[in-house]
GROMACS .gro file of N, CA and C in nm:
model
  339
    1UNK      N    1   0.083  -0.118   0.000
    1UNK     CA    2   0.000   0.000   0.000
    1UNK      C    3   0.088   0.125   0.000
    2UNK      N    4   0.019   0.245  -0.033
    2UNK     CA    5   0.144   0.353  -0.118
    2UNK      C    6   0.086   0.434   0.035
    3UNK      N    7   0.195   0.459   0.081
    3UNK     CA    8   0.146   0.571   0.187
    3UNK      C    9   0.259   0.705   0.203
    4UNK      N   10   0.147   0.796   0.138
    4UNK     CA   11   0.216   0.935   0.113
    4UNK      C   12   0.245   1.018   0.241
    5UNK      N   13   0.408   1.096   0.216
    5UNK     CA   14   0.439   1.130   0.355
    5UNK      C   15   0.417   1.322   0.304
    6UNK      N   16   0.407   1.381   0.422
    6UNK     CA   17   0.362   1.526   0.383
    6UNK      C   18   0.472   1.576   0.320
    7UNK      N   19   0.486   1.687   0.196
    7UNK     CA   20   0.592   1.758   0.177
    7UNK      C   21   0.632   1.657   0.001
    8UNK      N   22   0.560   1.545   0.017
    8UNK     CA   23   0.567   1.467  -0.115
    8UNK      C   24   0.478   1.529  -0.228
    9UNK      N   25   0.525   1.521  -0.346
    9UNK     CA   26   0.421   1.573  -0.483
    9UNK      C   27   0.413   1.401  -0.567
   10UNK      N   28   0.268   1.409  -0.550
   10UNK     CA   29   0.236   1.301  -0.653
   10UNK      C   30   0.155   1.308  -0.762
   11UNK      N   31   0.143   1.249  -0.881
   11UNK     CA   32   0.044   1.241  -0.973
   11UNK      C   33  -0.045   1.144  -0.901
   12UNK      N   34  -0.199   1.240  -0.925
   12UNK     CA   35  -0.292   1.203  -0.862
   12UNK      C   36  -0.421   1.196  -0.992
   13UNK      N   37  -0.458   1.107  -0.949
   13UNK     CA   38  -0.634   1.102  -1.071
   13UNK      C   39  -0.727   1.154  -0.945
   14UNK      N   40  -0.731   1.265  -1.024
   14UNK     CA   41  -0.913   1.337  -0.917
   14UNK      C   42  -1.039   1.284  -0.945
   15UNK      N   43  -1.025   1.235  -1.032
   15UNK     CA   44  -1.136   1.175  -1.167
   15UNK      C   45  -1.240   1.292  -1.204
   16UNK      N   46  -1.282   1.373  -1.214
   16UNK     CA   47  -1.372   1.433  -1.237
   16UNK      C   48  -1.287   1.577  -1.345
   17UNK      N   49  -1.328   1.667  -1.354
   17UNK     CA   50  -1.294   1.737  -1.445
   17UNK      C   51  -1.118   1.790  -1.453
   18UNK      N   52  -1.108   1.766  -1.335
   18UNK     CA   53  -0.975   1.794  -1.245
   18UNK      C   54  -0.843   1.713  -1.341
   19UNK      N   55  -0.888   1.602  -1.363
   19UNK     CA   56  -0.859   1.514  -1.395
   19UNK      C   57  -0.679   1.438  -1.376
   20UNK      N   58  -0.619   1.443  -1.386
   20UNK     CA   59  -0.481   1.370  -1.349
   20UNK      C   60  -0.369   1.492  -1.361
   21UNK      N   61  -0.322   1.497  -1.186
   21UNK     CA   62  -0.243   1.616  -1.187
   21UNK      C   63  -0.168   1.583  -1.065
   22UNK      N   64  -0.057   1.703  -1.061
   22UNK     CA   65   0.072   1.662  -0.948
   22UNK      C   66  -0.033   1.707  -0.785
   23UNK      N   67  -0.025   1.678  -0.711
   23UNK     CA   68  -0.074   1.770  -0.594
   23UNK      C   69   0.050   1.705  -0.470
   24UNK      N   70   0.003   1.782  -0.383
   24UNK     CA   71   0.109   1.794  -0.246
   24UNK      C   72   0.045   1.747  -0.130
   25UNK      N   73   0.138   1.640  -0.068
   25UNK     CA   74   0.036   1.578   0.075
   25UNK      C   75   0.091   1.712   0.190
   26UNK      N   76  -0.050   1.771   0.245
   26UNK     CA   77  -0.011   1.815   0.376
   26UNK      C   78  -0.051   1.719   0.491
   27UNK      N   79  -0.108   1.592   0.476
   27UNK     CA   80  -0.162   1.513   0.560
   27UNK      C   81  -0.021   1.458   0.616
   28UNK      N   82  -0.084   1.370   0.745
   28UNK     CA   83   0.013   1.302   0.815
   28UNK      C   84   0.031   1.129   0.752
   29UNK      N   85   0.107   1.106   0.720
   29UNK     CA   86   0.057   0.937   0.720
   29UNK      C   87  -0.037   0.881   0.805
   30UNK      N   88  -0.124   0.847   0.730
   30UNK     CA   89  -0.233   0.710   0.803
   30UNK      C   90  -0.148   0.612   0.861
   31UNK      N   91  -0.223   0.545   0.976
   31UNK     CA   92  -0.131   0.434   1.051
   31UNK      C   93  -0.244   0.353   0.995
   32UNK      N   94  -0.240   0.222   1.052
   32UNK     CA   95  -0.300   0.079   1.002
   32UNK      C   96  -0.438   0.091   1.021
   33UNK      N   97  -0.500   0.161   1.155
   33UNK     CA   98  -0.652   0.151   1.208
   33UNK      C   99  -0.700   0.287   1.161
   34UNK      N  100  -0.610   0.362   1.065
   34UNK     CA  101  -0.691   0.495   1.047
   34UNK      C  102  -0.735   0.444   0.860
   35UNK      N  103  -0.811   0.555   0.833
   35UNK     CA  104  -0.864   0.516   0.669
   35UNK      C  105  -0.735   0.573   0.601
   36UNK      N  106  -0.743   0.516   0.484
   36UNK     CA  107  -0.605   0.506   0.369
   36UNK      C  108  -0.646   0.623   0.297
   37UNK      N  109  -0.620   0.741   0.360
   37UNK     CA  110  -0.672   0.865   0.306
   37UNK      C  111  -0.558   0.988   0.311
   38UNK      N  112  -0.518   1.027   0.218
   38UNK     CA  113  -0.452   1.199   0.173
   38UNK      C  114  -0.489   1.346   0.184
   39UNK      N  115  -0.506   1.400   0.248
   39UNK     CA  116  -0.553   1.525   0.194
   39UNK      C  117  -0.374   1.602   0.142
   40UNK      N  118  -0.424   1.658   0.013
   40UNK     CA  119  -0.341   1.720  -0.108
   40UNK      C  120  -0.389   1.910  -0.151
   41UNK      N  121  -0.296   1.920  -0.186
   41UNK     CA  122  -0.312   2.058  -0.272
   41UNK      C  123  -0.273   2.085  -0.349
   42UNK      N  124  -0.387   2.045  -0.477
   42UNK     CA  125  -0.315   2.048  -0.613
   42UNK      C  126  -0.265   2.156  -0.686
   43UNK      N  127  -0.158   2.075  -0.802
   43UNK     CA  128  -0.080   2.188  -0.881
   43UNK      C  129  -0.189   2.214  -1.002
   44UNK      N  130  -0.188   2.362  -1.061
   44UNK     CA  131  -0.221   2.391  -1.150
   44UNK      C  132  -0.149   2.479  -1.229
   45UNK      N  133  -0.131   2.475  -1.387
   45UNK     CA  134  -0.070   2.586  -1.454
   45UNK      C  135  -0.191   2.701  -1.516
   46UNK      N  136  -0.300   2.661  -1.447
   46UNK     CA  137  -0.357   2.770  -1.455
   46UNK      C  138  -0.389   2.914  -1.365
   47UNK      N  139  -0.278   2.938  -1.319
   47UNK     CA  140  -0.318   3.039  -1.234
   47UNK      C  141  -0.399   3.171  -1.250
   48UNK      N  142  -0.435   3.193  -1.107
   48UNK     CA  143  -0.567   3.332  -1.158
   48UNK      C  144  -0.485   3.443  -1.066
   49UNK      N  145  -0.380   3.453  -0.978
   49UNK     CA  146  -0.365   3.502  -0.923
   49UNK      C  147  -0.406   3.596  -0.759
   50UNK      N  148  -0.450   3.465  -0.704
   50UNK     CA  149  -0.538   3.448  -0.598
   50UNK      C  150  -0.419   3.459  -0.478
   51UNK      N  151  -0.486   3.511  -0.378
   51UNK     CA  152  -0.356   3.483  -0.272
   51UNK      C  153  -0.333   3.374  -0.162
   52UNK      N  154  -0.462   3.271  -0.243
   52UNK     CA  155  -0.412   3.141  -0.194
   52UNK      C  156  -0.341   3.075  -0.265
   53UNK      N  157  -0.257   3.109  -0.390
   53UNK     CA  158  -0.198   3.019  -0.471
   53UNK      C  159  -0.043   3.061  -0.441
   54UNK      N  160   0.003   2.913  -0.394
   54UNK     CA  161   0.156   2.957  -0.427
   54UNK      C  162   0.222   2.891  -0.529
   55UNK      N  163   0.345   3.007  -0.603
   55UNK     CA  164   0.427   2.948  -0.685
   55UNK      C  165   0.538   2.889  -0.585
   56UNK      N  166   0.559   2.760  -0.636
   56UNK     CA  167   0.681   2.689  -0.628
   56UNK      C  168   0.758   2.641  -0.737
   57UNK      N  169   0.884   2.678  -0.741
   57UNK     CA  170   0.970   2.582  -0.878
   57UNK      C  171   0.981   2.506  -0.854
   58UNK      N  172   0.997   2.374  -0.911
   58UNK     CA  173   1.047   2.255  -0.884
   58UNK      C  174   1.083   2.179  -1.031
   59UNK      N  175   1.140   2.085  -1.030
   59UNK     CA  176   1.216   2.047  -1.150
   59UNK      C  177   1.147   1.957  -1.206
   60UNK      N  178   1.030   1.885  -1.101
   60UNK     CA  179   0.953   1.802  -1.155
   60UNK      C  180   0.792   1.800  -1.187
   61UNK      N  181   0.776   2.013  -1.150
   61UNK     CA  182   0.659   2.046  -1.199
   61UNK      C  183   0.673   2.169  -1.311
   62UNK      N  184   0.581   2.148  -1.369
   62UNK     CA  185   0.583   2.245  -1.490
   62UNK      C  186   0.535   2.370  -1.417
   63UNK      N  187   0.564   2.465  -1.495
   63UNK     CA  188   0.569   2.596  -1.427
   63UNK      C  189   0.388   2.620  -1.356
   64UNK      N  190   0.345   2.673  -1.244
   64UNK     CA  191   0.254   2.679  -1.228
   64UNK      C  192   0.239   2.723  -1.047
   65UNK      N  193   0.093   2.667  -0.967
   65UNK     CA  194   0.114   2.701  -0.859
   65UNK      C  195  -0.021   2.579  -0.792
   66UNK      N  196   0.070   2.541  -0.653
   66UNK     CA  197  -0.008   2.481  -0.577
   66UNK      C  198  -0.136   2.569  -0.569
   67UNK      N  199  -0.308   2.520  -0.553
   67UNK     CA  200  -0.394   2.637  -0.480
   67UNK      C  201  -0.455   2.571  -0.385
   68UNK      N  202  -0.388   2.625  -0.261
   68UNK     CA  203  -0.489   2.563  -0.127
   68UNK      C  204  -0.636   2.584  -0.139
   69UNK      N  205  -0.704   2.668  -0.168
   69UNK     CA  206  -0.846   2.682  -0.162
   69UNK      C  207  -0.915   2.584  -0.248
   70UNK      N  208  -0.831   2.467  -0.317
   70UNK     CA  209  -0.900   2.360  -0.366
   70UNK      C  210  -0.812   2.235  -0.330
   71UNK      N  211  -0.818   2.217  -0.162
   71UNK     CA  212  -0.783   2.120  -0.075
   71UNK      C  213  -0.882   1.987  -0.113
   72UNK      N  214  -0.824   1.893  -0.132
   72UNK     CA  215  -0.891   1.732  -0.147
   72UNK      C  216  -0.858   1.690  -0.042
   73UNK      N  217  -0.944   1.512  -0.027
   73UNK     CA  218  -0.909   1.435   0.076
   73UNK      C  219  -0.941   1.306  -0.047
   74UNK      N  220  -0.875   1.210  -0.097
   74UNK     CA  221  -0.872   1.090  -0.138
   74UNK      C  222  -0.802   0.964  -0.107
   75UNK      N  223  -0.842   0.874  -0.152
   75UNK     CA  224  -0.862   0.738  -0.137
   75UNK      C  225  -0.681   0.724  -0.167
   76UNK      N  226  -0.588   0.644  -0.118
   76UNK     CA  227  -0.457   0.607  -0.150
   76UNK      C  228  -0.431   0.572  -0.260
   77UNK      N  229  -0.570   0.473  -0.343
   77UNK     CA  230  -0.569   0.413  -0.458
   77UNK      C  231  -0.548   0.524  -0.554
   78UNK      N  232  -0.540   0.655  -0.513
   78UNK     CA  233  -0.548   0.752  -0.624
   78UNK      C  234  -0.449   0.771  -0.686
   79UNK      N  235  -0.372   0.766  -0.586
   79UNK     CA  236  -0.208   0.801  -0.610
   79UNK      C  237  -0.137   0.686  -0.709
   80UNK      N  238  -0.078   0.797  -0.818
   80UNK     CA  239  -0.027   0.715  -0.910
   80UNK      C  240   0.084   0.670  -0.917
   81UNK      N  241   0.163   0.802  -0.886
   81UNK     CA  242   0.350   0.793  -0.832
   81UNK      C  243   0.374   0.891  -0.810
   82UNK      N  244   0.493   0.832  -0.693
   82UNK     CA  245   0.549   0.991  -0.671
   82UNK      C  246   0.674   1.097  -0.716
   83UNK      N  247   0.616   1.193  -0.757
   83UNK     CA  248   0.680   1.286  -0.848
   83UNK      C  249   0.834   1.323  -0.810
   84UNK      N  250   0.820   1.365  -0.647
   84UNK     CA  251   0.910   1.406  -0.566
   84UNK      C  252   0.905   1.484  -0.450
   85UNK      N  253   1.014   1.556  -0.427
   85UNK     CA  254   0.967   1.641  -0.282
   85UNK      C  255   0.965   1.746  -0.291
   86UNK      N  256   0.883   1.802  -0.184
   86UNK     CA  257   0.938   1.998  -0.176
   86UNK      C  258   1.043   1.979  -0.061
   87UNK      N  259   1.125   2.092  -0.073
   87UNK     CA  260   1.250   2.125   0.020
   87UNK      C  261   1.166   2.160   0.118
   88UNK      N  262   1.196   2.212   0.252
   88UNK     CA  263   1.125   2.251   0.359
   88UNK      C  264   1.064   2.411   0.371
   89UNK      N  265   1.128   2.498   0.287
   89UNK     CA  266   1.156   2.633   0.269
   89UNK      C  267   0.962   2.657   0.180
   90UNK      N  268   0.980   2.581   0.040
   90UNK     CA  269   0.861   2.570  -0.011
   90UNK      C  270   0.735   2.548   0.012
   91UNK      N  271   0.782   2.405   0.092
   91UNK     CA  272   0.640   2.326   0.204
   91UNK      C  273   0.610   2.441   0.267
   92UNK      N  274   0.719   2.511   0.355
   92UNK     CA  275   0.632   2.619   0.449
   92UNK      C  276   0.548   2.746   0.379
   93UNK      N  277   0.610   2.738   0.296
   93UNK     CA  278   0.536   2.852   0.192
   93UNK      C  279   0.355   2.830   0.164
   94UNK      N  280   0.379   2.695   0.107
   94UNK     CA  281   0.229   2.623   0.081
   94UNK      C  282   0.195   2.636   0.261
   95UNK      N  283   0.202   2.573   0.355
   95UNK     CA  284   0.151   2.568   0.479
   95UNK      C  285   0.132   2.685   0.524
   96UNK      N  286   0.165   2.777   0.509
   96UNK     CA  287   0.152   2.918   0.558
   96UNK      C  288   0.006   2.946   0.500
   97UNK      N  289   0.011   2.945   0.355
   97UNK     CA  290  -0.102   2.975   0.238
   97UNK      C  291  -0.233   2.934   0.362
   98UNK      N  292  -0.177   2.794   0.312
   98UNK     CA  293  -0.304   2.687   0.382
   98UNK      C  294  -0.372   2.746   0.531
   99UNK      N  295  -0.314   2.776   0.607
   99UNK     CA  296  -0.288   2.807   0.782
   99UNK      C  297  -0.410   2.922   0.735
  100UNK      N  298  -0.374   3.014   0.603
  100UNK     CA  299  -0.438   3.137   0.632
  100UNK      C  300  -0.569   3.089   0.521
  101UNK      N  301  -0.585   3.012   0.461
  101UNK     CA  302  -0.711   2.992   0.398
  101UNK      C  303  -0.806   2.955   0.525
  102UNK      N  304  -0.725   2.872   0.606
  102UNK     CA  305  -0.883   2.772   0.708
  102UNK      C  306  -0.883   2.884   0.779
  103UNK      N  307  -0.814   2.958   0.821
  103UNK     CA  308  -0.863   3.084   0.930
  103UNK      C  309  -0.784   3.070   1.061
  104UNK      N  310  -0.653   2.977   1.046
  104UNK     CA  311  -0.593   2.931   1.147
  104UNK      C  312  -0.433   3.029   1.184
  105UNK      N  313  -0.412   3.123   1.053
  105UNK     CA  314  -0.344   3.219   1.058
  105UNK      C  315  -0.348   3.390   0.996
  106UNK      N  316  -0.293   3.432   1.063
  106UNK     CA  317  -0.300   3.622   0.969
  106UNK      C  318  -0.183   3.570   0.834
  107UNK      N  319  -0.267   3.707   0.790
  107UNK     CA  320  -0.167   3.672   0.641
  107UNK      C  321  -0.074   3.816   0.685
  108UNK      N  322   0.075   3.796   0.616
  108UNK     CA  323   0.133   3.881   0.647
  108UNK      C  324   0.189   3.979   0.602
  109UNK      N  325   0.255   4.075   0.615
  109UNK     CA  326   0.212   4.211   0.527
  109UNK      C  327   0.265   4.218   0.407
  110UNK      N  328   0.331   4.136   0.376
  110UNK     CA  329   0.378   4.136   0.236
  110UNK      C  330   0.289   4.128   0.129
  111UNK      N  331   0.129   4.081   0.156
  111UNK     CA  332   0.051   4.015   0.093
  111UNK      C  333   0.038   3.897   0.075
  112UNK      N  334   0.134   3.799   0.122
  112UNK     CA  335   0.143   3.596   0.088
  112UNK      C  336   0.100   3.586   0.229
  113UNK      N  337   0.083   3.501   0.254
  113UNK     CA  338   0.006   3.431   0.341
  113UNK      C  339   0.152   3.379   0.471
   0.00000   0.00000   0.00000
């Protein structure tokens, strides 16, 4: 069984219009008695310029930006492979985003989250 660790980018099937794309685990690994479940924040190269979207480079995503405000939770079976990692510098970037979408942080004056 594929069990995604946070800070990992995988190709994921959303199945629905979304359809097969890199996204990012902020979840914790499931242990054995919990459900075989991810929550992710997928990549898109469509950006709108929202200030929940962050850009990250990475070598194994095409130019574009994680957007927390379209947080999933899926099934393990979704996960296709994994792409690679974010450095720790990036992850916090996305987690920051995230912190200030649920209402769990101020965004800070720079305008990013």
């Amino acid at each position: 069984m594929k069990t995604p660790d946070r800070g990992e980018v995988w190709l994921v099937d959303l199945g629905y219009v979304a359809k097969v794309r890199p996204c990012l685990v902020v979840s914790i690994p499931a242990l054995m008695q919990d459900r075989a479940l991810a929550t992710l924040v997928p990549h898109t190269t469509s950006a709108r310029g929202s200030r929940f979207e962050v850009e990250i480079k990475a070598r194994f995503l095409k130019p574009g930006v994680f957007d927390v405000q379209n947080l999933v939770t899926i099934p393990h079976a979704k996960l296709l492979r994994k792409l690679g990692e974010l450095d720790p510098e990036p992850f916090s970037q996305v987690e920051d985003a995230l912190l200030f979408w649920l209402g769990l942080k101020a965004q800070n004056s720079k305008g990013g989250a």
